[in-house]
mmCIF file of C-alpha atoms in Angstrom:
data_model
loop_
_atom_site.group_PDB
_atom_site.id
_atom_site.type_symbol
_atom_site.label_atom_id
_atom_site.label_comp_id
_atom_site.label_asym_id
_atom_site.label_seq_id
_atom_site.Cartn_x
_atom_site.Cartn_y
_atom_site.Cartn_z
ATOM 1 C CA MET A 268 -25.058 -1.755 26.737
ATOM 2 C CA PRO A 269 -22.612 -2.071 24.138
ATOM 3 C CA VAL A 270 -20.086 0.613 22.619
ATOM 4 C CA PRO A 271 -20.952 3.437 19.958
ATOM 5 C CA LEU A 272 -18.785 2.969 17.546
ATOM 6 C CA LYS A 273 -17.905 4.631 14.384
ATOM 7 C CA SER A 274 -15.761 3.875 11.523
ATOM 8 C CA GLN A 275 -12.026 5.602 10.960
ATOM 9 C CA PRO A 276 -10.890 7.558 8.213
ATOM 10 C CA SER A 277 -9.113 5.536 5.888
ATOM 11 C CA PHE A 278 -6.009 6.540 3.596
ATOM 12 C CA LYS A 279 -7.833 8.653 0.860
ATOM 13 C CA ASP A 280 -9.309 10.925 3.675
ATOM 14 C CA ASP A 281 -5.428 11.766 4.735
ATOM 15 C CA LEU A 282 -4.483 12.951 1.258
ATOM 16 C CA ALA A 283 -7.552 15.184 0.531
ATOM 17 C CA THR A 284 -5.462 17.166 3.858
ATOM 18 C CA ALA A 285 -2.386 16.432 3.349
ATOM 19 C CA GLN A 286 0.253 18.881 2.528
ATOM 20 C CA ARG A 287 2.926 17.240 1.461
ATOM 21 C CA PRO A 288 3.680 13.734 -0.015
ATOM 22 C CA LEU A 289 2.470 11.255 2.764
ATOM 23 C CA THR A 290 5.489 8.854 3.056
ATOM 24 C CA GLY A 291 5.567 5.649 4.405
ATOM 25 C CA MET A 292 6.869 2.197 4.825
ATOM 26 C CA TRP A 293 6.374 -1.971 3.495
ATOM 27 C CA VAL A 294 5.565 -4.119 6.190
ATOM 28 C CA CYS A 295 6.420 -7.192 4.765
ATOM 29 C CA SER A 296 8.045 -9.882 7.785
ATOM 30 C CA GLY A 297 4.469 -10.859 9.032
ATOM 31 C CA SER A 298 5.104 -10.020 12.584
ATOM 32 C CA PRO A 299 1.883 -7.673 14.283
ATOM 33 C CA LEU A 300 4.964 -6.847 16.509
ATOM 34 C CA VAL A 301 7.662 -5.224 13.858
ATOM 35 C CA ALA A 302 4.616 -3.545 12.564
ATOM 36 C CA GLU A 303 3.668 -1.540 15.685
ATOM 37 C CA ILE A 304 7.320 -0.866 16.391
ATOM 38 C CA CYS A 305 6.625 0.484 12.940
ATOM 39 C CA ALA A 306 3.673 2.030 13.539
ATOM 40 C CA GLY A 307 5.741 4.053 16.614
ATOM 41 C CA SER A 308 7.926 5.759 13.804
ATOM 42 C CA GLY A 309 6.242 9.049 12.431
ATOM 43 C CA LEU A 310 5.270 7.658 9.077
ATOM 44 C CA ASP A 311 2.146 9.029 7.915
ATOM 45 C CA TRP A 312 1.097 5.174 6.455
ATOM 46 C CA LEU A 313 2.156 1.332 6.363
ATOM 47 C CA LEU A 314 1.528 -0.861 3.668
ATOM 48 C CA ILE A 315 1.240 -4.679 4.800
ATOM 49 C CA ASP A 316 1.985 -6.597 1.997
ATOM 50 C CA ALA A 317 0.408 -9.729 0.696
ATOM 51 C CA GLU A 318 1.032 -9.995 -2.227
ATOM 52 C CA HIS A 319 4.972 -10.646 -1.733
ATOM 53 C CA SER A 320 5.040 -11.140 1.754
ATOM 54 C CA PRO A 321 4.711 -14.626 4.477
ATOM 55 C CA ASN A 322 1.232 -13.549 5.086
ATOM 56 C CA GLY A 323 -1.692 -13.989 5.301
ATOM 57 C CA LEU A 324 -5.743 -13.193 7.230
ATOM 58 C CA GLU A 325 -4.210 -14.151 10.525
ATOM 59 C CA SER A 326 -1.264 -12.185 10.801
ATOM 60 C CA VAL A 327 -3.237 -9.829 8.577
ATOM 61 C CA LEU A 328 -5.751 -9.031 11.117
ATOM 62 C CA ALA A 329 -3.511 -8.759 14.091
ATOM 63 C CA GLN A 330 -1.492 -6.371 11.998
ATOM 64 C CA LEU A 331 -4.639 -4.137 11.903
ATOM 65 C CA GLN A 332 -4.414 -4.761 15.767
ATOM 66 C CA ALA A 333 -1.532 -4.250 16.406
ATOM 67 C CA ILE A 334 -0.924 -0.608 14.145
ATOM 68 C CA ASN A 335 -5.051 0.615 15.258
ATOM 69 C CA GLY A 336 -4.656 3.266 18.191
ATOM 70 C CA TYR A 337 -1.180 5.074 16.595
ATOM 71 C CA PRO A 338 -1.357 7.685 14.458
ATOM 72 C CA VAL A 339 -0.771 5.924 10.814
ATOM 73 C CA THR A 340 -2.918 4.332 8.523
ATOM 74 C CA ALA A 341 -2.525 0.869 7.479
ATOM 75 C CA VAL A 342 -2.883 0.248 3.991
ATOM 76 C CA VAL A 343 -3.349 -3.833 2.909
ATOM 77 C CA ARG A 344 -2.081 -4.961 -0.790
ATOM 78 C CA PRO A 345 -4.368 -8.087 -1.076
ATOM 79 C CA PRO A 346 -2.494 -11.025 -3.021
ATOM 80 C CA VAL A 347 -4.163 -10.500 -6.210
ATOM 81 C CA ASN A 348 -7.153 -8.953 -7.515
ATOM 82 C CA ASP A 349 -10.139 -11.399 -6.778
ATOM 83 C CA THR A 350 -13.408 -11.070 -5.803
ATOM 84 C CA VAL A 351 -13.252 -13.417 -2.598
ATOM 85 C CA ILE A 352 -10.222 -12.986 -1.126
ATOM 86 C CA ILE A 353 -10.790 -8.581 -1.449
ATOM 87 C CA LYS A 354 -14.255 -9.843 0.736
ATOM 88 C CA GLN A 355 -12.044 -11.179 2.647
ATOM 89 C CA TYR A 356 -9.801 -8.411 3.370
ATOM 90 C CA LEU A 357 -12.625 -6.141 3.801
ATOM 91 C CA ASP A 358 -14.245 -8.208 6.760
ATOM 92 C CA LEU A 359 -10.916 -7.691 8.389
ATOM 93 C CA GLY A 360 -11.324 -3.967 8.941
ATOM 94 C CA ALA A 361 -9.005 -3.873 6.678
ATOM 95 C CA GLN A 362 -10.405 0.291 5.317
ATOM 96 C CA SER A 363 -7.820 1.041 2.287
ATOM 97 C CA LEU A 364 -6.376 -2.107 -0.041
ATOM 98 C CA LEU A 365 -3.866 -1.934 -2.848
ATOM 99 C CA ILE A 366 -4.938 -3.612 -5.681
ATOM 100 C CA PRO A 367 -2.113 -5.078 -7.876
ATOM 101 C CA MET A 368 -1.196 -5.681 -11.672
ATOM 102 C CA VAL A 369 -4.724 -3.838 -12.565
ATOM 103 C CA HIS A 370 -4.518 -3.234 -16.284
ATOM 104 C CA THR A 371 -6.846 -2.069 -17.850
ATOM 105 C CA PRO A 372 -10.064 0.385 -17.146
ATOM 106 C CA ASP A 373 -12.798 -3.333 -16.761
ATOM 107 C CA ASP A 374 -9.472 -4.540 -13.664
ATOM 108 C CA ALA A 375 -10.029 -0.956 -11.919
ATOM 109 C CA ALA A 376 -13.663 -1.770 -12.153
ATOM 110 C CA ALA A 377 -13.924 -5.773 -11.255
ATOM 111 C CA ALA A 378 -11.724 -4.359 -7.619
ATOM 112 C CA VAL A 379 -14.075 -1.537 -7.316
ATOM 113 C CA ALA A 380 -17.061 -4.067 -7.826
ATOM 114 C CA ALA A 381 -14.847 -5.719 -5.059
ATOM 115 C CA THR A 382 -15.555 -3.018 -2.662
ATOM 116 C CA ARG A 383 -19.436 -2.279 -2.826
ATOM 117 C CA TYR A 384 -22.064 -3.843 -1.195
ATOM 118 C CA PRO A 385 -25.221 -5.038 -3.990
ATOM 119 C CA PRO A 386 -26.827 -2.962 -5.877
ATOM 120 C CA ASN A 387 -23.496 -0.641 -6.906
ATOM 121 C CA GLY A 388 -21.012 -3.618 -6.329
ATOM 122 C CA VAL A 389 -20.424 -7.325 -6.017
ATOM 123 C CA ARG A 390 -19.078 -7.687 -2.076
ATOM 124 C CA GLY A 391 -20.705 -10.387 -0.205
ATOM 125 C CA VAL A 392 -23.062 -8.863 2.921
ATOM 126 C CA GLY A 393 -21.328 -10.867 6.517
ATOM 127 C CA SER A 394 -21.455 -7.444 8.403
ATOM 128 C CA ALA A 395 -22.973 -9.290 11.419
ATOM 129 C CA LEU A 396 -19.891 -11.669 11.456
ATOM 130 C CA ALA A 397 -17.157 -9.493 10.715
ATOM 131 C CA ARG A 398 -15.060 -6.804 12.706
ATOM 132 C CA SER A 399 -15.815 -4.299 9.098
ATOM 133 C CA ALA A 400 -19.024 -3.386 10.951
ATOM 134 C CA ARG A 401 -17.281 -4.478 14.061
ATOM 135 C CA TRP A 402 -20.013 -7.010 14.301
ATOM 136 C CA ASN A 403 -22.849 -4.953 13.291
ATOM 137 C CA ARG A 404 -21.545 -2.104 16.480
ATOM 138 C CA ILE A 405 -20.976 -0.050 13.913
ATOM 139 C CA PRO A 406 -24.865 2.496 12.487
ATOM 140 C CA ASP A 407 -25.508 1.818 9.815
ATOM 141 C CA TYR A 408 -22.745 0.126 8.640
ATOM 142 C CA LEU A 409 -24.266 -1.124 5.121
ATOM 143 C CA SER A 410 -25.147 2.079 3.189
ATOM 144 C CA VAL A 411 -21.806 3.822 4.535
ATOM 145 C CA ALA A 412 -18.785 1.181 4.172
ATOM 146 C CA ALA A 413 -18.461 3.083 0.961
ATOM 147 C CA GLN A 414 -17.543 5.676 2.050
ATOM 148 C CA THR A 415 -15.145 4.071 4.520
ATOM 149 C CA ILE A 416 -12.816 2.386 2.359
ATOM 150 C CA THR A 417 -9.686 3.142 -0.723
ATOM 151 C CA VAL A 418 -9.321 1.355 -3.367
ATOM 152 C CA ILE A 419 -5.561 2.186 -5.066
ATOM 153 C CA VAL A 420 -4.202 0.267 -7.546
ATOM 154 C CA GLN A 421 -1.792 -0.563 -8.637
ATOM 155 C CA ILE A 422 -0.239 0.675 -12.868
ATOM 156 C CA GLU A 423 2.648 -1.532 -13.347
ATOM 157 C CA SER A 424 2.765 -3.145 -16.540
ATOM 158 C CA SER A 425 2.787 -1.046 -19.971
ATOM 159 C CA GLN A 426 -0.198 -2.132 -20.363
ATOM 160 C CA ALA A 427 -0.834 -0.291 -17.518
ATOM 161 C CA VAL A 428 0.733 2.899 -18.132
ATOM 162 C CA GLU A 429 -0.872 3.182 -21.222
ATOM 163 C CA ASN A 430 -4.895 2.778 -20.545
ATOM 164 C CA VAL A 431 -3.549 5.415 -17.270
ATOM 165 C CA GLU A 432 -6.171 8.121 -18.252
ATOM 166 C CA ALA A 433 -9.530 5.325 -18.592
ATOM 167 C CA ILE A 434 -7.855 3.295 -15.528
ATOM 168 C CA MET A 435 -8.781 7.229 -13.770
ATOM 169 C CA ALA A 436 -12.055 7.509 -15.124
ATOM 170 C CA VAL A 437 -13.103 4.040 -13.670
ATOM 171 C CA ASP A 438 -15.888 5.620 -10.731
ATOM 172 C CA GLY A 439 -14.519 4.635 -7.235
ATOM 173 C CA ILE A 440 -10.470 4.466 -8.214
ATOM 174 C CA ASP A 441 -9.848 6.714 -5.234
ATOM 175 C CA ALA A 442 -5.954 6.600 -6.431
ATOM 176 C CA VAL A 443 -3.251 5.500 -7.970
ATOM 177 C CA PHE A 444 0.287 4.078 -7.840
ATOM 178 C CA ILE A 445 3.025 3.133 -9.782
ATOM 179 C CA GLY A 446 5.438 0.013 -9.000
ATOM 180 C CA PRO A 447 8.448 0.825 -11.259
ATOM 181 C CA SER A 448 10.010 -2.814 -10.686
ATOM 182 C CA ASP A 449 7.037 -4.576 -12.339
ATOM 183 C CA LEU A 450 6.830 -1.643 -15.252
ATOM 184 C CA ALA A 451 10.914 -2.421 -15.348
ATOM 185 C CA ALA A 452 10.020 -6.409 -16.518
ATOM 186 C CA SER A 453 6.940 -5.372 -18.133
ATOM 187 C CA MET A 454 9.682 -3.214 -20.936
ATOM 188 C CA GLY A 455 12.410 -5.244 -21.189
ATOM 189 C CA VAL A 456 14.752 -4.079 -18.410
ATOM 190 C CA LEU A 457 14.396 -6.460 -15.447
ATOM 191 C CA GLY A 458 15.647 -4.883 -12.371
ATOM 192 C CA GLU A 459 16.110 -1.649 -13.755
ATOM 193 C CA GLN A 460 13.623 0.465 -11.595
ATOM 194 C CA GLU A 461 16.234 4.137 -12.724
ATOM 195 C CA ASN A 462 16.316 2.697 -16.696
ATOM 196 C CA PRO A 463 15.565 6.187 -18.521
ATOM 197 C CA ARG A 464 12.524 4.677 -20.457
ATOM 198 C CA VAL A 465 10.641 3.282 -16.615
ATOM 199 C CA VAL A 466 11.726 6.732 -15.477
ATOM 200 C CA ALA A 467 9.570 8.314 -18.566
ATOM 201 C CA ALA A 468 6.485 5.656 -18.127
ATOM 202 C CA VAL A 469 7.046 6.804 -14.280
ATOM 203 C CA GLU A 470 6.269 10.827 -15.210
ATOM 204 C CA HIS A 471 3.906 10.056 -17.821
ATOM 205 C CA CYS A 472 1.536 8.352 -15.298
ATOM 206 C CA ILE A 473 2.740 11.598 -12.652
ATOM 207 C CA LYS A 474 1.488 13.277 -14.702
ATOM 208 C CA ALA A 475 -1.519 11.969 -16.374
ATOM 209 C CA ALA A 476 -3.124 11.704 -12.396
ATOM 210 C CA ASN A 477 -1.800 15.208 -11.389
ATOM 211 C CA ALA A 478 -4.335 16.411 -14.757
ATOM 212 C CA ALA A 479 -7.096 14.158 -13.591
ATOM 213 C CA GLY A 480 -7.257 15.624 -9.954
ATOM 214 C CA MET A 481 -6.483 11.852 -8.684
ATOM 215 C CA PRO A 482 -3.837 11.111 -6.428
ATOM 216 C CA VAL A 483 -0.672 9.146 -7.388
ATOM 217 C CA GLY A 484 2.319 7.727 -5.692
ATOM 218 C CA VAL A 485 5.158 5.151 -5.825
ATOM 219 C CA ASN A 486 7.298 2.611 -4.593
ATOM 220 C CA ALA A 487 11.298 4.299 -5.002
ATOM 221 C CA PHE A 488 13.786 2.781 -2.418
ATOM 222 C CA ALA A 489 16.399 4.838 -3.717
ATOM 223 C CA GLU A 490 16.980 8.114 -2.288
ATOM 224 C CA PRO A 491 17.687 10.248 -5.032
ATOM 225 C CA MET A 492 14.858 8.634 -7.255
ATOM 226 C CA ALA A 493 12.534 9.189 -4.289
ATOM 227 C CA LEU A 494 12.989 12.763 -4.569
ATOM 228 C CA HIS A 495 12.789 13.488 -7.701
ATOM 229 C CA TYR A 496 9.246 12.166 -8.034
ATOM 230 C CA MET A 497 8.234 13.508 -4.916
ATOM 231 C CA SER A 498 9.353 16.706 -6.777
ATOM 232 C CA ALA A 499 7.726 15.309 -9.631
ATOM 233 C CA GLY A 500 4.381 15.606 -7.935
ATOM 234 C CA VAL A 501 3.605 12.371 -6.475
ATOM 235 C CA ASP A 502 1.550 12.313 -2.885
ATOM 236 C CA PHE A 503 2.040 9.350 -1.438
ATOM 237 C CA ILE A 504 5.362 7.782 -1.401
ATOM 238 C CA LEU A 505 6.843 4.675 -0.137
ATOM 239 C CA THR A 506 10.556 4.844 0.693
ATOM 240 C CA GLY A 507 11.375 1.140 2.636
ATOM 241 C CA ALA A 508 10.144 -2.182 4.265
ATOM 242 C CA ASP A 509 11.334 -3.536 7.358
ATOM 243 C CA VAL A 510 12.677 -6.675 6.238
ATOM 244 C CA ALA A 511 14.725 -4.305 4.005
ATOM 245 C CA LEU A 512 16.105 -2.294 7.352
ATOM 246 C CA LEU A 513 16.964 -5.178 8.996
ATOM 247 C CA ALA A 514 18.817 -7.083 5.956
ATOM 248 C CA ARG A 515 20.586 -4.353 5.549
ATOM 249 C CA GLY A 516 21.327 -3.252 9.601
ATOM 250 C CA SER A 517 22.045 -6.631 10.515
ATOM 251 C CA GLU A 518 24.900 -6.424 7.598
ATOM 252 C CA ALA A 519 26.096 -2.916 8.569
ATOM 253 C CA LEU A 520 26.386 -4.707 12.654
ATOM 254 C CA ALA A 521 28.904 -7.304 10.763
ATOM 255 C CA ALA A 522 30.509 -5.593 8.585
ATOM 256 C CA LYS A 523 31.598 -3.459 11.452
ATOM 257 C CA TYR A 524 32.118 -5.350 14.231
ATOM 258 C CA ILE A 525 33.346 -8.975 12.550
ATOM 259 C CA ASN A 526 35.081 -7.877 8.892
ATOM 260 C CA SER A 527 36.906 -6.086 10.555
ATOM 261 C CA PHE A 528 38.580 -8.173 12.089
ATOM 262 C CA ASP A 529 38.537 -10.980 10.036
ATOM 263 C CA ALA A 530 41.135 -8.507 7.524
ATOM 264 C CA GLY A 531 43.859 -9.144 10.248
ATOM 265 C CA PRO A 532 45.650 -6.256 12.755
ATOM 266 C CA SER A 533 46.412 -2.769 10.494
ATOM 267 C CA ALA A 534 50.178 -2.624 9.058
ATOM 268 C CA SER A 535 52.452 -0.905 11.745
ATOM 269 C CA TYR A 536 54.899 2.154 9.930
#
């Protein structure tokens, strides 16, 4: 007799009950082992990235399986806002999606439609074949699937900032997430995430989201900016990445144990 199963909560459920900003990190290495290490860190959420990281369907699936069972929520970023790709990530069992490069309300509506079965959307039906429904072991999955999915759209261009209120008004959007890096590039200040114009644009989006009652998040690796945006009213934040922590940590080891010897013996008094 099959084991009775039910869908797990998704990120919107965490946001609805949170009493503080939910803090997370990027998982970009493509390694299920690294993802599992991060899952036990005590952070609130992990973002498995497939836009700028060496992740495909198989590696995302393995990381979802590695994270499952830890007290942390997995969010997955597909490489593009595409109906077919979103369908595949949902069928893998990803329940919380961060959709990149959403510039207009039409972009947002397309993202939502990709997560909904007809007649409310265009998601292809394959629940008997998919981990999302645990191969039809979740009763009535087709009718309850939309309730178990979180759709977060990424605001990361000047156009998106101008349209942020209209984007948030699209039915089915559960949260917005601001990406200062691409936003800076679109504003002509590539690499200057702390440029006053970029910061002002981020703050504008935070205020708009707060006024609309829409959960809002941001990416901020620099601690002063992370604390600033947390004070400004974000509901969730990414403050680091597995690959960045490994890069900086390994550099620190090299500086401590190699560079000091390369400098030669200390001068005597």
